PDB file of C-alpha atoms in Angstrom:
ATOM      1  CA  ALA G 120      -0.063  -0.074   0.162  1.00  0.00           C
ATOM      2  CA  GLN G 121       1.478   3.608  -0.759  1.00  0.00           C
ATOM      3  CA  SER G 122       1.548   6.396   2.095  1.00  0.00           C
ATOM      4  CA  VAL G 123       2.622   9.727   1.753  1.00  0.00           C
ATOM      5  CA  THR G 124       4.528  11.457   4.486  1.00  0.00           C
ATOM      6  CA  GLN G 125       4.450  15.222   5.193  1.00  0.00           C
ATOM      7  CA  LEU G 126       7.260  16.691   7.456  1.00  0.00           C
ATOM      8  CA  GLY G 127       6.530  19.225   9.731  1.00  0.00           C
ATOM      9  CA  SER G 128       2.438  19.929  10.595  1.00  0.00           C
ATOM     10  CA  HIS G 129       3.540  23.664  10.451  1.00  0.00           C
ATOM     11  CA  VAL G 130       5.667  26.060   8.781  1.00  0.00           C
ATOM     12  CA  SER G 131       6.203  29.521   9.365  1.00  0.00           C
ATOM     13  CA  VAL G 132       7.846  32.183   7.305  1.00  0.00           C
ATOM     14  CA  SER G 133       8.502  35.341   6.691  1.00  0.00           C
ATOM     15  CA  GLU G 134       6.582  37.321   4.107  1.00  0.00           C
ATOM     16  CA  GLY G 135       9.484  37.549   0.813  1.00  0.00           C
ATOM     17  CA  ALA G 136      11.069  34.346   2.236  1.00  0.00           C
ATOM     18  CA  LEU G 137      11.574  30.524   0.670  1.00  0.00           C
ATOM     19  CA  VAL G 138       8.894  28.010   1.276  1.00  0.00           C
ATOM     20  CA  LEU G 139      10.093  24.865   1.470  1.00  0.00           C
ATOM     21  CA  LEU G 140       7.188  21.871   2.501  1.00  0.00           C
ATOM     22  CA  ARG G 141       8.107  18.657   2.651  1.00  0.00           C
ATOM     23  CA  CYS G 142       6.942  15.567   1.012  1.00  0.00           C
ATOM     24  CA  ASN G 143       8.083  11.899   0.782  1.00  0.00           C
ATOM     25  CA  TYR G 144       5.679   9.067  -0.732  1.00  0.00           C
ATOM     26  CA  SER G 145       5.992   5.185  -0.003  1.00  0.00           C
ATOM     27  CA  SER G 146       6.025   3.112  -2.827  1.00  0.00           C
ATOM     28  CA  SER G 147       6.769   0.598  -4.757  1.00  0.00           C
ATOM     29  CA  VAL G 148       6.734   2.230  -7.913  1.00  0.00           C
ATOM     30  CA  PRO G 149       6.482   5.784  -8.441  1.00  0.00           C
ATOM     31  CA  PRO G 150       3.007   7.193  -8.083  1.00  0.00           C
ATOM     32  CA  TYR G 151       1.664  10.382  -9.097  1.00  0.00           C
ATOM     33  CA  LEU G 152       2.111  12.782  -6.788  1.00  0.00           C
ATOM     34  CA  PHE G 153       0.171  15.948  -6.466  1.00  0.00           C
ATOM     35  CA  TRP G 154       0.214  19.020  -4.267  1.00  0.00           C
ATOM     36  CA  TYR G 155      -2.806  21.199  -3.076  1.00  0.00           C
ATOM     37  CA  VAL G 156      -3.561  24.201  -1.116  1.00  0.00           C
ATOM     38  CA  GLN G 157      -6.636  24.259   1.096  1.00  0.00           C
ATOM     39  CA  TYR G 158      -8.514  27.766   2.356  1.00  0.00           C
ATOM     40  CA  PRO G 159     -10.748  27.715   5.741  1.00  0.00           C
ATOM     41  CA  ASN G 160     -13.917  26.023   5.052  1.00  0.00           C
ATOM     42  CA  GLN G 161     -12.913  25.379   1.623  1.00  0.00           C
ATOM     43  CA  GLY G 162     -11.998  22.446  -0.759  1.00  0.00           C
ATOM     44  CA  LEU G 163      -8.841  21.929  -2.569  1.00  0.00           C
ATOM     45  CA  GLN G 164      -7.383  23.614  -5.245  1.00  0.00           C
ATOM     46  CA  LEU G 165      -5.161  21.595  -7.358  1.00  0.00           C
ATOM     47  CA  LEU G 166      -1.209  23.433  -7.505  1.00  0.00           C
ATOM     48  CA  LEU G 167       0.647  20.821  -9.219  1.00  0.00           C
ATOM     49  CA  LYS G 168       1.150  17.463 -10.231  1.00  0.00           C
ATOM     50  CA  TYR G 169       3.856  15.028 -11.557  1.00  0.00           C
ATOM     51  CA  THR G 170       2.489  12.162 -13.627  1.00  0.00           C
ATOM     52  CA  THR G 171       5.640  11.897 -16.365  1.00  0.00           C
ATOM     53  CA  GLY G 172       8.283  14.192 -17.997  1.00  0.00           C
ATOM     54  CA  ALA G 173       9.851  16.449 -16.734  1.00  0.00           C
ATOM     55  CA  THR G 174      10.959  15.967 -13.336  1.00  0.00           C
ATOM     56  CA  LEU G 175      10.761  19.706 -12.065  1.00  0.00           C
ATOM     57  CA  VAL G 176       6.874  20.733 -12.342  1.00  0.00           C
ATOM     58  CA  LYS G 177       5.888  24.178 -12.128  1.00  0.00           C
ATOM     59  CA  GLY G 178       2.459  25.121 -10.861  1.00  0.00           C
ATOM     60  CA  ILE G 179      -0.169  28.158 -10.078  1.00  0.00           C
ATOM     61  CA  ASN G 180       0.776  30.868  -7.932  1.00  0.00           C
ATOM     62  CA  GLY G 181       3.836  30.776  -7.964  1.00  0.00           C
ATOM     63  CA  PHE G 182       4.992  27.130  -6.762  1.00  0.00           C
ATOM     64  CA  GLU G 183       7.147  24.325  -8.373  1.00  0.00           C
ATOM     65  CA  ALA G 184       7.952  20.782  -7.028  1.00  0.00           C
ATOM     66  CA  GLU G 185      10.794  18.672  -7.709  1.00  0.00           C
ATOM     67  CA  PHE G 186      10.166  14.918  -8.293  1.00  0.00           C
ATOM     68  CA  LYS G 187      13.503  12.814  -7.105  1.00  0.00           C
ATOM     69  CA  LYS G 188      12.867   8.995  -7.472  1.00  0.00           C
ATOM     70  CA  SER G 189      15.951   8.459  -5.449  1.00  0.00           C
ATOM     71  CA  GLU G 190      14.799  10.015  -2.310  1.00  0.00           C
ATOM     72  CA  THR G 191      11.219   9.227  -2.905  1.00  0.00           C
ATOM     73  CA  SER G 192      10.353  13.065  -2.635  1.00  0.00           C
ATOM     74  CA  PHE G 193       8.057  15.444  -3.901  1.00  0.00           C
ATOM     75  CA  HIS G 194       9.129  18.886  -1.807  1.00  0.00           C
ATOM     76  CA  LEU G 195       6.843  22.139  -2.467  1.00  0.00           C
ATOM     77  CA  THR G 196       8.784  25.206  -2.991  1.00  0.00           C
ATOM     78  CA  LYS G 197       8.184  28.899  -3.987  1.00  0.00           C
ATOM     79  CA  PRO G 198      10.784  31.126  -4.013  1.00  0.00           C
ATOM     80  CA  SER G 199       9.347  34.245  -2.356  1.00  0.00           C
ATOM     81  CA  ALA G 200       6.418  34.067   0.325  1.00  0.00           C
ATOM     82  CA  HIS G 201       3.055  36.293   0.109  1.00  0.00           C
ATOM     83  CA  MET G 202       0.653  36.744   2.662  1.00  0.00           C
ATOM     84  CA  SER G 203      -2.078  35.230   0.601  1.00  0.00           C
ATOM     85  CA  ASP G 204       0.213  31.395   0.418  1.00  0.00           C
ATOM     86  CA  ALA G 205      -1.234  31.076   3.998  1.00  0.00           C
ATOM     87  CA  ALA G 206      -3.181  28.107   3.714  1.00  0.00           C
ATOM     88  CA  GLU G 207      -2.951  24.160   4.300  1.00  0.00           C
ATOM     89  CA  TYR G 208      -0.944  22.153   2.309  1.00  0.00           C
ATOM     90  CA  PHE G 209      -1.719  18.717   1.064  1.00  0.00           C
ATOM     91  CA  CYS G 210       0.761  16.249  -0.869  1.00  0.00           C
ATOM     92  CA  ALA G 211      -1.293  13.710  -2.191  1.00  0.00           C
ATOM     93  CA  VAL G 212      -0.777  10.362  -4.228  1.00  0.00           C
ATOM     94  CA  SER G 213      -2.228   7.886  -6.784  1.00  0.00           C
ATOM     95  CA  GLU G 214      -1.229   4.423  -8.010  1.00  0.00           C
ATOM     96  CA  ARG G 215      -0.108   4.576 -11.723  1.00  0.00           C
ATOM     97  CA  GLY G 216      -2.751   3.469 -13.992  1.00  0.00           C
ATOM     98  CA  ALA G 217      -5.383   3.172 -11.521  1.00  0.00           C
ATOM     99  CA  GLY G 218      -8.304   4.706 -13.160  1.00  0.00           C
ATOM    100  CA  ARG G 219     -10.412   4.718 -10.379  1.00  0.00           C
ATOM    101  CA  ARG G 220      -8.482   4.838  -7.341  1.00  0.00           C
ATOM    102  CA  ALA G 221      -9.037   7.640  -4.813  1.00  0.00           C
ATOM    103  CA  LEU G 222      -6.182  10.321  -3.958  1.00  0.00           C
ATOM    104  CA  THR G 223      -4.038   9.241  -0.684  1.00  0.00           C
ATOM    105  CA  PHE G 224      -3.535  12.391   1.312  1.00  0.00           C
ATOM    106  CA  GLY G 225      -0.622  13.349   3.036  1.00  0.00           C
ATOM    107  CA  SER G 226      -1.516  14.377   7.169  1.00  0.00           C
ATOM    108  CA  GLY G 227      -1.051  18.371   5.966  1.00  0.00           C
ATOM    109  CA  THR G 228       1.252  21.765   6.179  1.00  0.00           C
ATOM    110  CA  ARG G 229      -0.290  24.793   7.565  1.00  0.00           C
ATOM    111  CA  LEU G 230       1.620  27.306   6.154  1.00  0.00           C
ATOM    112  CA  GLN G 231       2.040  30.630   8.426  1.00  0.00           C
ATOM    113  CA  VAL G 232       3.361  33.763   6.710  1.00  0.00           C
ATOM    114  CA  GLN G 233       4.741  36.472   8.990  1.00  0.00           C
ATOM    115  CA  PRO G 234       4.887  39.663   7.500  1.00  0.00           C
TER     116      PRO G 234
ATOM    117  CA  GLY S 105     -12.071  23.398 -16.089  1.00  0.00           C
ATOM    118  CA  ALA S 106     -13.634  20.439 -14.725  1.00  0.00           C
ATOM    119  CA  VAL S 107     -15.895  22.023 -12.022  1.00  0.00           C
ATOM    120  CA  VAL S 108     -17.656  20.094  -9.298  1.00  0.00           C
ATOM    121  CA  SER S 109     -20.173  21.849  -7.664  1.00  0.00           C
ATOM    122  CA  GLN S 110     -21.465  20.824  -3.915  1.00  0.00           C
ATOM    123  CA  HIS S 111     -24.167  21.478  -2.208  1.00  0.00           C
ATOM    124  CA  PRO S 112     -24.756  22.887   0.795  1.00  0.00           C
ATOM    125  CA  SER S 113     -21.923  24.423   1.505  1.00  0.00           C
ATOM    126  CA  ARG S 114     -22.944  24.291   5.288  1.00  0.00           C
ATOM    127  CA  VAL S 115     -25.772  22.702   7.131  1.00  0.00           C
ATOM    128  CA  ILE S 116     -26.803  22.677  10.941  1.00  0.00           C
ATOM    129  CA  CYS S 117     -29.428  19.308  11.561  1.00  0.00           C
ATOM    130  CA  LYS S 118     -30.627  18.049  14.701  1.00  0.00           C
ATOM    131  CA  SER S 119     -29.698  14.608  16.208  1.00  0.00           C
ATOM    132  CA  GLY S 120     -31.347  11.893  14.362  1.00  0.00           C
ATOM    133  CA  THR S 121     -32.264  13.675  10.966  1.00  0.00           C
ATOM    134  CA  SER S 122     -30.545  13.076   7.727  1.00  0.00           C
ATOM    135  CA  VAL S 123     -28.807  15.030   5.665  1.00  0.00           C
ATOM    136  CA  LYS S 124     -28.120  14.724   1.715  1.00  0.00           C
ATOM    137  CA  ILE S 125     -25.349  16.292   0.470  1.00  0.00           C
ATOM    138  CA  GLU S 126     -25.069  16.755  -3.425  1.00  0.00           C
ATOM    139  CA  CYS S 127     -22.258  16.743  -5.792  1.00  0.00           C
ATOM    140  CA  ARG S 128     -22.454  17.299  -9.425  1.00  0.00           C
ATOM    141  CA  SER S 129     -19.736  17.354 -12.388  1.00  0.00           C
ATOM    142  CA  LEU S 130     -20.489  20.822 -14.508  1.00  0.00           C
ATOM    143  CA  ASP S 131     -18.807  20.200 -17.678  1.00  0.00           C
ATOM    144  CA  PHE S 132     -17.798  16.896 -17.387  1.00  0.00           C
ATOM    145  CA  GLN S 133     -18.620  12.646 -16.843  1.00  0.00           C
ATOM    146  CA  ALA S 134     -17.786  11.722 -13.497  1.00  0.00           C
ATOM    147  CA  THR S 135     -17.731   8.079 -13.483  1.00  0.00           C
ATOM    148  CA  THR S 136     -16.487   7.993 -10.167  1.00  0.00           C
ATOM    149  CA  MET S 137     -16.417  10.304  -7.307  1.00  0.00           C
ATOM    150  CA  PHE S 138     -14.908   9.831  -4.009  1.00  0.00           C
ATOM    151  CA  TRP S 139     -16.263  11.043  -1.083  1.00  0.00           C
ATOM    152  CA  TYR S 140     -13.848  12.133   2.210  1.00  0.00           C
ATOM    153  CA  ARG S 141     -14.344  13.432   5.580  1.00  0.00           C
ATOM    154  CA  GLN S 142     -12.209  15.909   7.255  1.00  0.00           C
ATOM    155  CA  PHE S 143     -11.656  16.562  11.169  1.00  0.00           C
ATOM    156  CA  PRO S 144     -10.688  19.975  12.132  1.00  0.00           C
ATOM    157  CA  LYS S 145      -6.713  20.333  11.849  1.00  0.00           C
ATOM    158  CA  GLN S 146      -6.404  16.918  10.182  1.00  0.00           C
ATOM    159  CA  SER S 147      -6.406  15.395   6.609  1.00  0.00           C
ATOM    160  CA  LEU S 148      -8.621  14.016   4.453  1.00  0.00           C
ATOM    161  CA  MET S 149     -10.065  10.513   4.856  1.00  0.00           C
ATOM    162  CA  LEU S 150     -11.522   8.810   2.076  1.00  0.00           C
ATOM    163  CA  MET S 151     -14.990   7.269   3.286  1.00  0.00           C
ATOM    164  CA  ALA S 152     -16.096   5.377  -0.040  1.00  0.00           C
ATOM    165  CA  THR S 153     -15.610   5.306  -3.852  1.00  0.00           C
ATOM    166  CA  SER S 154     -19.131   6.089  -5.648  1.00  0.00           C
ATOM    167  CA  ASN S 155     -19.505   4.191  -9.695  1.00  0.00           C
ATOM    168  CA  GLU S 156     -22.119   5.453 -11.140  1.00  0.00           C
ATOM    169  CA  GLY S 157     -24.703   2.748 -11.682  1.00  0.00           C
ATOM    170  CA  SER S 158     -23.182   0.194  -9.198  1.00  0.00           C
ATOM    171  CA  LYS S 159     -23.141   0.314  -5.361  1.00  0.00           C
ATOM    172  CA  ALA S 160     -20.644   2.197  -3.359  1.00  0.00           C
ATOM    173  CA  THR S 161     -17.390   0.770  -2.331  1.00  0.00           C
ATOM    174  CA  TYR S 162     -16.797   1.822   1.563  1.00  0.00           C
ATOM    175  CA  GLU S 163     -13.740   1.796   3.396  1.00  0.00           C
ATOM    176  CA  GLN S 164     -12.770   0.048   6.667  1.00  0.00           C
ATOM    177  CA  GLY S 165     -14.781   1.308   9.397  1.00  0.00           C
ATOM    178  CA  VAL S 166     -17.298   3.673   7.335  1.00  0.00           C
ATOM    179  CA  GLU S 167     -20.890   2.291   8.083  1.00  0.00           C
ATOM    180  CA  LYS S 168     -22.295   1.837   4.955  1.00  0.00           C
ATOM    181  CA  ASP S 169     -26.112   1.973   6.676  1.00  0.00           C
ATOM    182  CA  LYS S 170     -25.425   5.395   8.298  1.00  0.00           C
ATOM    183  CA  PHE S 171     -23.439   7.245   5.079  1.00  0.00           C
ATOM    184  CA  LEU S 172     -25.985   6.319   2.263  1.00  0.00           C
ATOM    185  CA  ILE S 173     -24.091   7.135  -0.819  1.00  0.00           C
ATOM    186  CA  ASN S 174     -26.051   7.329  -4.483  1.00  0.00           C
ATOM    187  CA  HIS S 175     -24.450   7.591  -8.168  1.00  0.00           C
ATOM    188  CA  ALA S 176     -27.586   7.617 -10.238  1.00  0.00           C
ATOM    189  CA  SER S 177     -26.657   9.834 -13.003  1.00  0.00           C
ATOM    190  CA  LEU S 178     -22.672  10.327 -14.635  1.00  0.00           C
ATOM    191  CA  THR S 179     -23.183  13.991 -13.257  1.00  0.00           C
ATOM    192  CA  LEU S 180     -24.624  13.257  -9.884  1.00  0.00           C
ATOM    193  CA  SER S 181     -23.848  11.838  -6.541  1.00  0.00           C
ATOM    194  CA  THR S 182     -25.158  12.396  -3.063  1.00  0.00           C
ATOM    195  CA  LEU S 183     -23.843  11.407   0.202  1.00  0.00           C
ATOM    196  CA  THR S 184     -27.034  10.974   2.922  1.00  0.00           C
ATOM    197  CA  VAL S 185     -25.791  11.071   6.366  1.00  0.00           C
ATOM    198  CA  THR S 186     -28.892   9.193   8.128  1.00  0.00           C
ATOM    199  CA  SER S 187     -30.032   9.571  12.159  1.00  0.00           C
ATOM    200  CA  ALA S 188     -27.085  12.019  12.405  1.00  0.00           C
ATOM    201  CA  HIS S 189     -25.283  12.147  15.882  1.00  0.00           C
ATOM    202  CA  PRO S 190     -22.916  15.033  16.852  1.00  0.00           C
ATOM    203  CA  GLU S 191     -20.063  12.749  16.285  1.00  0.00           C
ATOM    204  CA  ASP S 192     -21.158  12.628  12.418  1.00  0.00           C
ATOM    205  CA  SER S 193     -19.970  16.963  12.517  1.00  0.00           C
ATOM    206  CA  SER S 194     -17.477  17.597  10.144  1.00  0.00           C
ATOM    207  CA  PHE S 195     -16.241  18.582   6.753  1.00  0.00           C
ATOM    208  CA  TYR S 196     -17.278  16.130   3.863  1.00  0.00           C
ATOM    209  CA  ILE S 197     -15.691  16.858   0.646  1.00  0.00           C
ATOM    210  CA  CYS S 198     -16.241  15.090  -2.940  1.00  0.00           C
ATOM    211  CA  SER S 199     -14.157  14.469  -5.397  1.00  0.00           C
ATOM    212  CA  ALA S 200     -14.294  13.377  -9.040  1.00  0.00           C
ATOM    213  CA  ARG S 201     -12.218  12.175 -11.901  1.00  0.00           C
ATOM    214  CA  ASP S 202     -11.928  13.780 -14.783  1.00  0.00           C
ATOM    215  CA  GLY S 203     -11.246  11.596 -17.369  1.00  0.00           C
ATOM    216  CA  SER S 204     -10.687  14.087 -19.965  1.00  0.00           C
ATOM    217  CA  SER S 205      -7.405  15.408 -18.533  1.00  0.00           C
ATOM    218  CA  ASN S 206      -3.873  14.056 -17.679  1.00  0.00           C
ATOM    219  CA  TYR S 207      -4.948  12.490 -13.959  1.00  0.00           C
ATOM    220  CA  GLY S 208      -6.836  14.886 -12.775  1.00  0.00           C
ATOM    221  CA  TYR S 209      -8.814  15.368  -9.369  1.00  0.00           C
ATOM    222  CA  THR S 210     -11.354  17.546  -9.176  1.00  0.00           C
ATOM    223  CA  PHE S 211     -12.768  18.648  -5.592  1.00  0.00           C
ATOM    224  CA  GLY S 212     -16.225  20.243  -4.388  1.00  0.00           C
ATOM    225  CA  SER S 213     -16.088  23.152  -2.011  1.00  0.00           C
ATOM    226  CA  GLY S 214     -16.974  21.023   0.745  1.00  0.00           C
ATOM    227  CA  THR S 215     -19.911  21.062   3.143  1.00  0.00           C
ATOM    228  CA  ARG S 216     -19.659  21.760   6.895  1.00  0.00           C
ATOM    229  CA  LEU S 217     -21.984  19.600   8.863  1.00  0.00           C
ATOM    230  CA  THR S 218     -22.753  20.447  12.196  1.00  0.00           C
ATOM    231  CA  VAL S 219     -25.091  17.805  14.426  1.00  0.00           C
ATOM    232  CA  VAL S 220     -26.762  19.712  17.266  1.00  0.00           C
TER     233      VAL S 220
END
């Protein structure tokens, strides 16, 4: 069974600082990988996903993530944090070729951005 | 892009009553929908997978008689919480695979259920 681990339930950065949110997966075959953002009392919005091809994936709002098979990681980064980035971030995985399988989510990381 | 509309966004009900939550795929056909539950400050936990025209598949520990799922059409799935109790209070989110996109999962905006 696959699983995903997000290191750090809370991350606090200053506005303008680098954002780094960590995600590691556990799967014998590299899965599809996703990052979602959730604002209070709202659903999830896709930031980016990796399925195949280039391992550095660029998403919305200036976020990007790099798939590193050797490290089984898919960390999310943003060069300069903005106050509006404060939210809950979830890393998720899905088995390759699993047409009707749900996503498996990490425990989430709450990002705080200090002025 | 693919949109999933979820209603209601917020509902308060009395203990013992039933509540229905709807999820509609607005611009695509969703043969499969997923229902999640999220407790405060926690992650999303899959409750069940809903397939159009067939019975839903429930995750271990989820009471199928309490959380009734119906997926009668390619654009509508419903979750009914029967005989609700305060411990059922939670945030419920649906999700659907958009078969036309590259492994995309689209989420509804969620329903905050409070049972008093």
